[in-house]
Coordinates of C-alpha atoms and ligand atoms in Angstrom, one line a residue:
X1 CA 172.9 107.6 235.3
X2 CA 171.2 106.0 232.3
X3 CA 172.4 102.5 232.0
X4 CA 171.9 99.8 229.4
X5 CA 172.8 96.4 230.3
X6 CA 173.5 94.4 227.0
X7 CA 173.1 90.7 227.4
X8 CA 173.8 88.3 224.5
X9 CA 172.1 85.0 224.4
X10 CA 172.3 81.8 222.6
X11 CA 170.1 79.0 223.8
X12 CA 169.6 80.4 227.2
X13 CA 165.9 79.7 227.8
X14 CA 166.3 78.4 231.3
X15 CA 168.9 81.1 232.3
X16 CA 166.9 84.2 231.1
X17 CA 163.7 83.1 232.8
X18 CA 165.8 83.2 236.0
X19 CA 167.9 86.2 235.2
X20 CA 165.2 88.8 234.5
X21 CA 163.4 88.7 237.8
X22 CA 166.7 88.9 239.7
X23 CA 168.0 91.9 237.6
X24 CA 164.7 93.7 238.1
X25 CA 164.8 93.2 242.0
X26 CA 168.3 94.5 241.8
X27 CA 167.4 97.6 239.7
X28 CA 164.4 98.4 241.9
X29 CA 166.7 98.7 244.9
X30 CA 168.9 101.3 243.0
X31 CA 166.5 103.7 241.7
X32 CA 169.0 106.5 241.4
X33 CA 169.8 104.9 238.2
X34 CA 167.6 104.1 235.1
X35 CA 168.3 100.7 234.0
X36 CA 167.3 99.1 230.6
X37 CA 168.2 95.7 229.6
X38 CA 168.7 94.8 225.9
X39 CA 169.0 91.1 225.0
X40 CA 170.6 90.3 221.7
X41 CA 169.6 86.9 220.7
X42 CA 171.5 84.8 218.0
X43 CA 168.3 83.2 216.7
X44 CA 168.3 80.6 219.6
X45 CA 166.7 77.3 218.7
X46 CA 165.1 76.9 222.2
X47 CA 162.5 79.4 223.6
X48 CA 164.9 82.1 224.6
X49 CA 163.5 84.8 222.4
X50 CA 159.8 83.7 223.3
X51 CA 160.7 84.3 227.0
X52 CA 162.2 87.6 226.4
X53 CA 159.4 88.8 224.2
X54 CA 157.0 87.7 227.1
X55 CA 159.2 89.9 229.3
X56 CA 159.2 92.7 227.0
X57 CA 155.3 92.9 227.2
X58 CA 155.3 92.9 231.0
X59 CA 158.6 94.8 231.9
X60 CA 158.9 98.1 230.2
X61 CA 162.6 98.1 230.7
X62 CA 163.4 94.8 228.9
X63 CA 164.1 94.9 225.2
X64 CA 165.0 92.2 222.5
X65 CA 167.1 92.6 219.6
X66 CA 166.7 89.6 217.4
X67 CA 169.4 88.5 215.1
X68 CA 168.5 86.5 212.0
X69 CA 171.1 84.1 212.6
X70 CA 173.9 83.4 215.2
X71 CA 176.8 85.7 214.2
X72 CA 179.2 85.3 217.1
X73 CA 179.6 87.1 220.4
X74 CA 181.5 90.0 219.1
X75 CA 179.2 90.8 216.2
X76 CA 176.1 90.4 218.4
X77 CA 177.5 92.9 220.9
X78 CA 178.5 95.5 218.2
X79 CA 174.9 95.3 216.7
X80 CA 173.5 95.8 220.1
X81 CA 175.7 98.6 221.1
X82 CA 174.9 100.5 218.0
X83 CA 171.3 99.9 218.6
X84 CA 171.4 100.9 222.2
X85 CA 173.4 104.0 221.6
X86 CA 170.8 105.2 219.2
X87 CA 167.7 104.1 220.9
X88 CA 168.5 105.0 224.6
X89 CA 171.3 107.6 224.5
X90 CA 172.8 105.8 227.6
X91 CA 175.7 107.1 230.0
X92 CA 176.9 103.6 230.5
X93 CA 176.9 100.3 228.7
X94 CA 177.3 97.1 230.7
X95 CA 178.3 93.8 229.0
X96 CA 177.0 90.7 230.8
X97 CA 176.5 87.0 230.4
X98 CA 173.0 85.5 230.3
X99 CA 174.0 82.5 232.3
X100 CA 174.2 83.8 235.9
X101 CA 177.9 83.3 235.9
X102 CA 178.0 86.9 236.4
X103 CA 176.3 88.0 239.7
X104 CA 173.5 90.5 238.9
X105 CA 174.4 92.2 242.3
X106 CA 177.7 93.1 240.7
X107 CA 176.1 95.4 238.0
X108 CA 175.7 98.2 240.4
X109 CA 179.3 97.7 241.8
X110 CA 180.7 98.3 238.2
X111 CA 178.3 101.3 237.4
X112 CA 179.2 102.9 240.7
X113 CA 182.9 103.0 239.6
X114 CA 181.8 104.9 236.5
X115 CA 180.0 107.3 238.6
X116 CA 183.3 107.7 240.6
X117 CA 185.1 108.7 237.5
X118 CA 186.4 105.6 235.8
X119 CA 185.7 105.2 232.2
X120 CA 186.1 101.4 231.8
X121 CA 185.4 99.0 234.6
X122 CA 186.4 95.4 234.4
X123 CA 184.7 92.7 236.5
X124 CA 187.9 91.0 237.0
X125 CA 188.5 87.3 237.8
X126 CA 192.2 87.6 238.1
X127 CA 192.6 90.5 240.6
X128 CA 192.7 90.1 244.3
X129 CA 189.3 88.9 245.5
X130 CA 188.2 87.6 242.0
X131 CA 188.1 84.1 241.0
X132 CA 187.3 81.5 238.3
X133 CA 185.4 78.3 239.3
X134 CA 187.7 75.9 241.1
X135 CA 186.2 72.9 239.3
X136 CA 186.9 74.2 235.9
X137 CA 188.7 71.8 233.8
X138 CA 192.4 72.2 233.9
X139 CA 192.6 73.1 230.0
X140 CA 190.1 75.9 230.6
X141 CA 191.9 77.3 233.5
X142 CA 195.1 77.1 231.6
X143 CA 193.6 78.9 228.6
X144 CA 192.0 81.7 230.6
X145 CA 195.1 82.2 232.8
X146 CA 197.6 81.7 230.0
X147 CA 195.7 83.8 227.5
X148 CA 195.8 86.7 229.9
X149 CA 199.4 86.5 230.5
X150 CA 200.2 86.3 226.8
X151 CA 197.9 89.3 226.1
X152 CA 199.7 91.4 228.8
X153 CA 203.2 90.5 227.6
X154 CA 202.4 90.9 223.9
X155 CA 200.4 94.2 224.3
X156 CA 202.9 95.4 227.1
X157 CA 200.0 96.3 229.4
X158 CA 200.7 95.3 232.9
X159 CA 198.2 97.2 234.9
X160 CA 195.3 94.9 233.7
X161 CA 194.8 91.3 234.8
X162 CA 191.7 90.3 233.0
X163 CA 191.5 91.1 229.3
X164 CA 188.6 88.8 228.3
X165 CA 186.1 89.2 231.2
X166 CA 182.7 89.3 229.9
X167 CA 181.4 91.6 232.6
X168 CA 182.2 95.3 232.0
X169 CA 180.9 98.9 232.2
X170 CA 182.0 101.4 229.7
X171 CA 181.4 105.2 229.8
X172 CA 179.7 106.2 226.5
X173 CA 180.4 109.9 226.4
X174 CA 184.0 110.5 225.0
X175 CA 184.7 106.9 224.8
X176 CA 182.4 104.2 223.4
X177 CA 180.8 107.0 221.2
X178 CA 184.4 107.7 219.9
X179 CA 185.0 104.3 218.6
X180 CA 184.2 103.2 215.1
X181 CA 182.4 100.0 216.1
X182 CA 182.6 98.6 212.4
X183 CA 186.3 98.5 212.8
X184 CA 186.6 96.4 215.9
X185 CA 188.5 93.3 215.2
X186 CA 186.7 89.9 215.5
X187 CA 183.1 88.9 215.4
X188 CA 183.8 86.3 218.2
X189 CA 184.8 86.3 221.8
X190 CA 188.0 88.1 221.0
X191 CA 186.4 91.4 220.1
X192 CA 186.7 92.1 223.9
X193 CA 190.5 92.5 223.7
X194 CA 190.3 95.1 220.7
X195 CA 187.6 97.1 222.4
X196 CA 189.6 97.2 225.6
X197 CA 192.7 98.4 223.7
X198 CA 190.6 100.9 221.9
X199 CA 189.2 102.2 225.1
X200 CA 192.8 102.5 226.5
X201 CA 194.0 104.5 223.4
X202 CA 191.3 106.8 224.1
X203 CA 192.9 107.5 227.4
X204 CA 189.9 105.7 229.4
X205 CA 190.6 105.5 233.1
X206 CA 190.5 101.8 233.9
X207 CA 189.3 100.0 237.1
X208 CA 189.3 96.3 238.0
X209 CA 186.6 95.3 240.3
X210 CA 187.0 91.7 241.6
X211 CA 184.3 89.3 240.7
X212 CA 183.6 85.8 241.5
X213 CA 183.0 84.1 238.2
X214 CA 180.4 81.5 238.9
X215 CA 179.7 78.1 237.5
X216 CA 177.3 77.8 234.7
X217 CA 174.7 75.3 236.0
X218 CA 172.3 75.4 233.1
X219 CA 172.8 75.1 229.4
X220 CA 176.1 74.8 227.7
X221 CA 179.0 77.1 227.1
X222 CA 179.3 78.6 223.6
X223 CA 182.9 79.1 223.8
X224 CA 184.2 77.5 220.6
X225 CA 187.7 76.1 219.9
X226 CA 188.5 78.6 217.4
X227 CA 188.1 81.3 219.9
X228 CA 191.7 80.6 221.1
X229 CA 193.2 81.0 217.8
X230 CA 191.0 84.1 217.1
X231 CA 192.1 85.7 220.4
X232 CA 195.7 85.0 219.4
X233 CA 195.3 86.5 215.9
X234 CA 193.6 89.6 217.5
X235 CA 196.4 90.2 220.1
X236 CA 199.0 89.8 217.3
X237 CA 197.0 92.1 214.9
X238 CA 196.9 94.8 217.6
X239 CA 200.5 94.4 218.2
X240 CA 201.2 94.9 214.4
X241 CA 198.8 97.9 214.2
X242 CA 200.6 99.6 217.1
X243 CA 204.2 98.8 215.9
X244 CA 203.2 100.3 212.6
X245 CA 202.0 103.5 214.0
X246 CA 205.0 103.6 216.4
X247 CA 207.3 103.4 213.5
X248 CA 205.5 106.1 211.7
X249 CA 205.8 108.2 214.9
X250 CA 209.4 107.8 215.0
X251 CA 209.7 108.8 211.3
X252 CA 207.6 111.8 211.7
X253 CA 209.8 112.9 214.7
X254 CA 213.0 112.3 212.9
X255 CA 211.8 114.2 209.7
X256 CA 210.7 117.1 212.0
X257 CA 214.1 117.2 213.6
X258 CA 215.8 116.9 210.3
X259 CA 213.8 119.7 208.8
X260 CA 214.6 121.9 212.0
X261 CA 218.2 121.1 212.1
X262 CA 218.9 121.6 208.3
X263 CA 216.9 124.7 208.2
X264 CA 218.6 126.2 211.3
X265 CA 222.1 125.6 209.8
X266 CA 221.2 126.9 206.5
X267 CA 219.4 130.0 207.6
X268 CA 221.9 130.9 210.4
X269 CA 224.5 131.2 207.6
X270 CA 222.2 133.1 205.3
X271 CA 220.8 135.3 208.0
X272 CA 223.9 135.4 210.0
X273 CA 221.7 135.3 213.1
X274 CA 221.2 132.1 215.1
X275 CA 218.2 133.5 217.1
X276 CA 216.2 134.3 214.1
X277 CA 217.1 131.0 212.5
X278 CA 216.1 128.9 215.6
X279 CA 212.7 130.5 215.5
X280 CA 212.3 130.1 211.7
X281 CA 213.4 126.4 211.7
X282 CA 211.4 125.5 214.8
X283 CA 208.2 126.9 213.2
X284 CA 208.9 125.0 210.1
X285 CA 209.5 121.7 212.2
X286 CA 206.2 122.2 213.9
X287 CA 204.4 122.7 210.5
X288 CA 206.1 119.6 209.1
X289 CA 205.2 117.3 211.9
X290 CA 201.6 118.6 212.0
X291 CA 201.2 117.9 208.3
X292 CA 202.8 114.5 208.4
X293 CA 200.9 113.4 211.4
X294 CA 197.6 114.6 210.1
X295 CA 198.0 113.3 206.6
X296 CA 200.0 110.0 207.3
X297 CA 200.7 108.6 210.7
X298 CA 197.2 109.5 212.0
X299 CA 195.3 109.3 208.9
X300 CA 192.7 107.3 210.5
X301 CA 192.1 110.3 212.9
X302 CA 192.4 112.9 210.3
X303 CA 191.1 116.1 211.3
X304 CA 188.5 117.3 208.8
X305 CA 187.0 120.9 208.2
X306 CA 188.9 124.0 208.0
X307 CA 188.0 125.5 211.2
X308 CA 188.6 122.3 213.2
X309 CA 191.9 122.1 211.4
X310 CA 192.7 125.6 212.5
X311 CA 191.8 125.2 216.0
X312 CA 193.7 122.0 216.6
X313 CA 196.7 123.5 214.6
X314 CA 196.7 126.5 216.9
X315 CA 196.7 124.3 220.0
X316 CA 199.5 122.2 218.6
X317 CA 201.4 125.2 217.5
X318 CA 201.2 127.0 220.9
X319 CA 202.2 124.1 223.0
X320 CA 205.1 123.2 220.7
X321 CA 206.2 126.7 220.4
X322 CA 207.1 126.9 224.1
X323 CA 210.0 124.6 224.0
X324 CA 211.1 126.4 220.6
X325 CA 211.0 129.8 222.5
X326 CA 213.0 128.4 225.3
X327 CA 215.6 127.0 222.9
X328 CA 215.8 130.2 221.0
X329 CA 216.5 132.0 224.2
X330 CA 219.2 129.4 225.1
X331 CA 220.8 129.8 221.8
X332 CA 220.7 133.6 221.8
X333 CA 222.3 133.6 225.3
X334 CA 225.0 131.1 224.3
X335 CA 226.0 132.9 221.1
X336 CA 226.1 136.1 222.9
X337 CA 228.3 134.7 225.6
X338 CA 230.5 132.4 223.5
X339 CA 230.2 133.7 219.9
X340 CA 227.9 132.7 217.0
X341 CA 229.9 129.7 215.7
X342 CA 228.6 126.4 214.3
X343 CA 229.6 124.4 217.3
X344 CA 228.1 126.8 219.9
X345 CA 224.9 127.3 218.2
X346 CA 224.4 123.7 217.3
X347 CA 225.3 122.6 220.9
X348 CA 222.7 125.0 222.4
X349 CA 220.2 123.8 219.6
X350 CA 220.6 120.2 220.7
X351 CA 220.2 120.9 224.4
X352 CA 217.1 122.7 223.4
X353 CA 216.0 119.6 221.4
X354 CA 216.3 117.4 224.5
X355 CA 214.3 119.9 226.5
X356 CA 211.6 120.0 223.8
X357 CA 211.6 116.1 223.8
X358 CA 210.9 116.1 227.6
X359 CA 208.5 118.8 227.4
X360 CA 206.4 117.4 224.6
X361 CA 206.4 114.0 226.0
X362 CA 205.2 115.1 229.3
X363 CA 202.6 117.5 228.0
X364 CA 201.1 115.1 225.4
X365 CA 201.3 111.9 227.3
X366 CA 200.7 113.0 230.9
X367 CA 198.5 115.9 230.5
X368 CA 196.6 116.0 227.2
X369 CA 196.6 112.3 226.3
X370 CA 196.7 110.4 229.7
X371 CA 197.2 107.0 228.1
X372 CA 200.7 108.2 226.8
X373 CA 200.2 106.2 223.7
X374 CA 202.4 107.0 220.8
X375 CA 199.6 107.0 218.4
X376 CA 198.3 110.1 219.8
X377 CA 198.6 112.8 217.0
X378 CA 200.5 115.4 219.1
X379 CA 203.1 113.0 220.6
X380 CA 205.4 114.3 218.0
X381 CA 207.9 116.8 217.6
X382 CA 211.4 116.1 218.8
Ligands
GDD401 N1 173.9 86.5 220.5 C1 174.8 85.6 220.7 N2 175.6 85.2 219.6 N3 175.2 85.3 221.9 C2 176.2 84.6 222.2 C3 176.9 83.9 221.1 C4 176.6 84.3 219.8 O1 177.2 83.8 218.9 N4 177.9 83.1 221.7 C5 177.7 83.1 223.1 N5 176.6 84.0 223.4 C6 176.1 84.4 224.7 C7 175.8 83.2 225.6 O2 174.5 82.7 225.5 C8 176.0 83.8 227.0 O3 175.0 84.5 227.5 C9 177.3 84.8 226.8 O4 177.2 85.0 225.4 C10 178.6 84.2 227.1 O5 178.8 83.0 226.5 P1 179.2 81.6 227.4 O6 179.0 80.5 226.4 O7 178.5 81.6 228.6 O8 180.6 81.9 227.6 P2 181.6 81.3 228.7 O9 181.1 81.5 230.0 O10 182.1 80.1 228.2 O11 182.8 82.4 228.6 C11 183.0 83.5 229.5 O12 184.3 83.8 229.7 C12 184.9 84.5 228.5 C13 186.4 84.5 228.8 O13 187.0 83.4 229.5 C14 182.1 84.8 229.0 O14 182.2 85.6 230.2 C15 182.9 85.4 228.0 O15 182.2 86.7 227.7 C16 184.4 85.6 228.2 O16 185.0 86.3 227.1
MN402 MN1 179.2 81.5 230.5

C-alpha cells in the first residue's frame, strides 16, 4: 500500500533528528509498502525545518510542508492532509507525533490493520495492553482519562476508548477523501474528535490497537491550556449537530407517515379499494421522504445532477417499495377476509408500518450504512 505518515512539528529539532533514521530503518524492513513522510512544520523557531530540509535532500521519501506561522495542530494536519492527498494519492494516511512518544515500530502495526480491512485504526492508550506514562502528573492523567469518558458518554459511543490519541491510520478511499476537510471543527488538538466522528458517520470500520504512549524526553509539550476547553466545545458542538439532524430525521419520518396515512384514508374512500389506496399512498410517502431528506435533513449531502439523483432515487424507491408491497398484500388479504372497513384496513395498514420500520431500519443501518447513524439519508421512511 501507498502510505503517507504525516508528522506535525513545532520546535522538535532534537526529536526529528532522531526520528527520521529510526523511521527509515523501520520502512526498509517493510518493503511491501511504499512509505513517504510528510512533516508539517509550524514555523519552528529552532532548527527543526533546517534538519528536515537537509533530510529532504538525502532521503527521497522525506518531505516538508512549511507553514508561515504556527496555526495549531488541527489546522497543520488539515493542510498536510490536503497536500498529501493531492501529491501522493495515498491509500493510507498516518498521524503521528514527532517526539518519539509514539513508537515508530507501531506504524506498521496500524497500517496492517488497514490492510486487514479496517478503515480507521487508533493507536489506543486506553484499551487492554495500552498505557499512558506512569509518571505523568496527576492532572494530565485526569484530563486524558476524564476527557475520554466525557466524550464517550456525550457522544454515546462506547466501543472506542481513546478519542484523542495522536497516533492513527485512516483509509483514504471512501473515507478521508469523502470528508470536507475545511469543515472539520477546531484548528487545535480537538480536531481529532471531529475527524473521528466524521469517519464513524461514513461507516468506517474502527479498530483500536494498544500502544504504549512513551514519555517525551526532549523538548516541551505543546498541549495548551485552552485545549481542554476547546475539546469540550467540540464534543458539545458535535452533540448539537447530531441532535439537530436526529430531530430532522424524526420530523421527516412523521411527515412521511402522515402523508401516507392521510392519503391512504382519503383514497380508499374515493377509490373504494384499500389495496390500490395502499400502493398509491405508500408511493407518495416514499416520494415525500426522499424530497425532504434530500433538500432539508441531509442538505449538506445533497445529491446533485439529474442522473445521480435518478439512480439514488431508484435505489431508495426499490428498497422502500418492498415493505409497501408487503403491507399492501396484508391489507388486501385482511379486507378480503374481514371486510373493507376503516378499522380493518387501518389496522392492517399500521401492522404494515411496523414491519416497514423494522425493515428499513435493518436495511439502512445494518446493511447499507453499517454505522447505523440516523443522519444517513435513507434511514427514513416509517
Ligand atoms: N505544525 C504544528 N503546529 N505542529 C504542532 C503544533 C502546531 O501548532 N502543536 C503541536 N505540534 C506537534 C508537536 O511538535 C508534536 O510533534 C505533535 O504535534 C504533538 O504535540 P505534543 O506537544 O507532543 O502533544 P502531547 O504529547 O502533549 O499530546 C499528545 O496527546 C494528545 C492527547 O492526549 C499527542 O499525541 C496529541 O496528538 C494528542 O491529541
Ligand atoms: Mn508529545
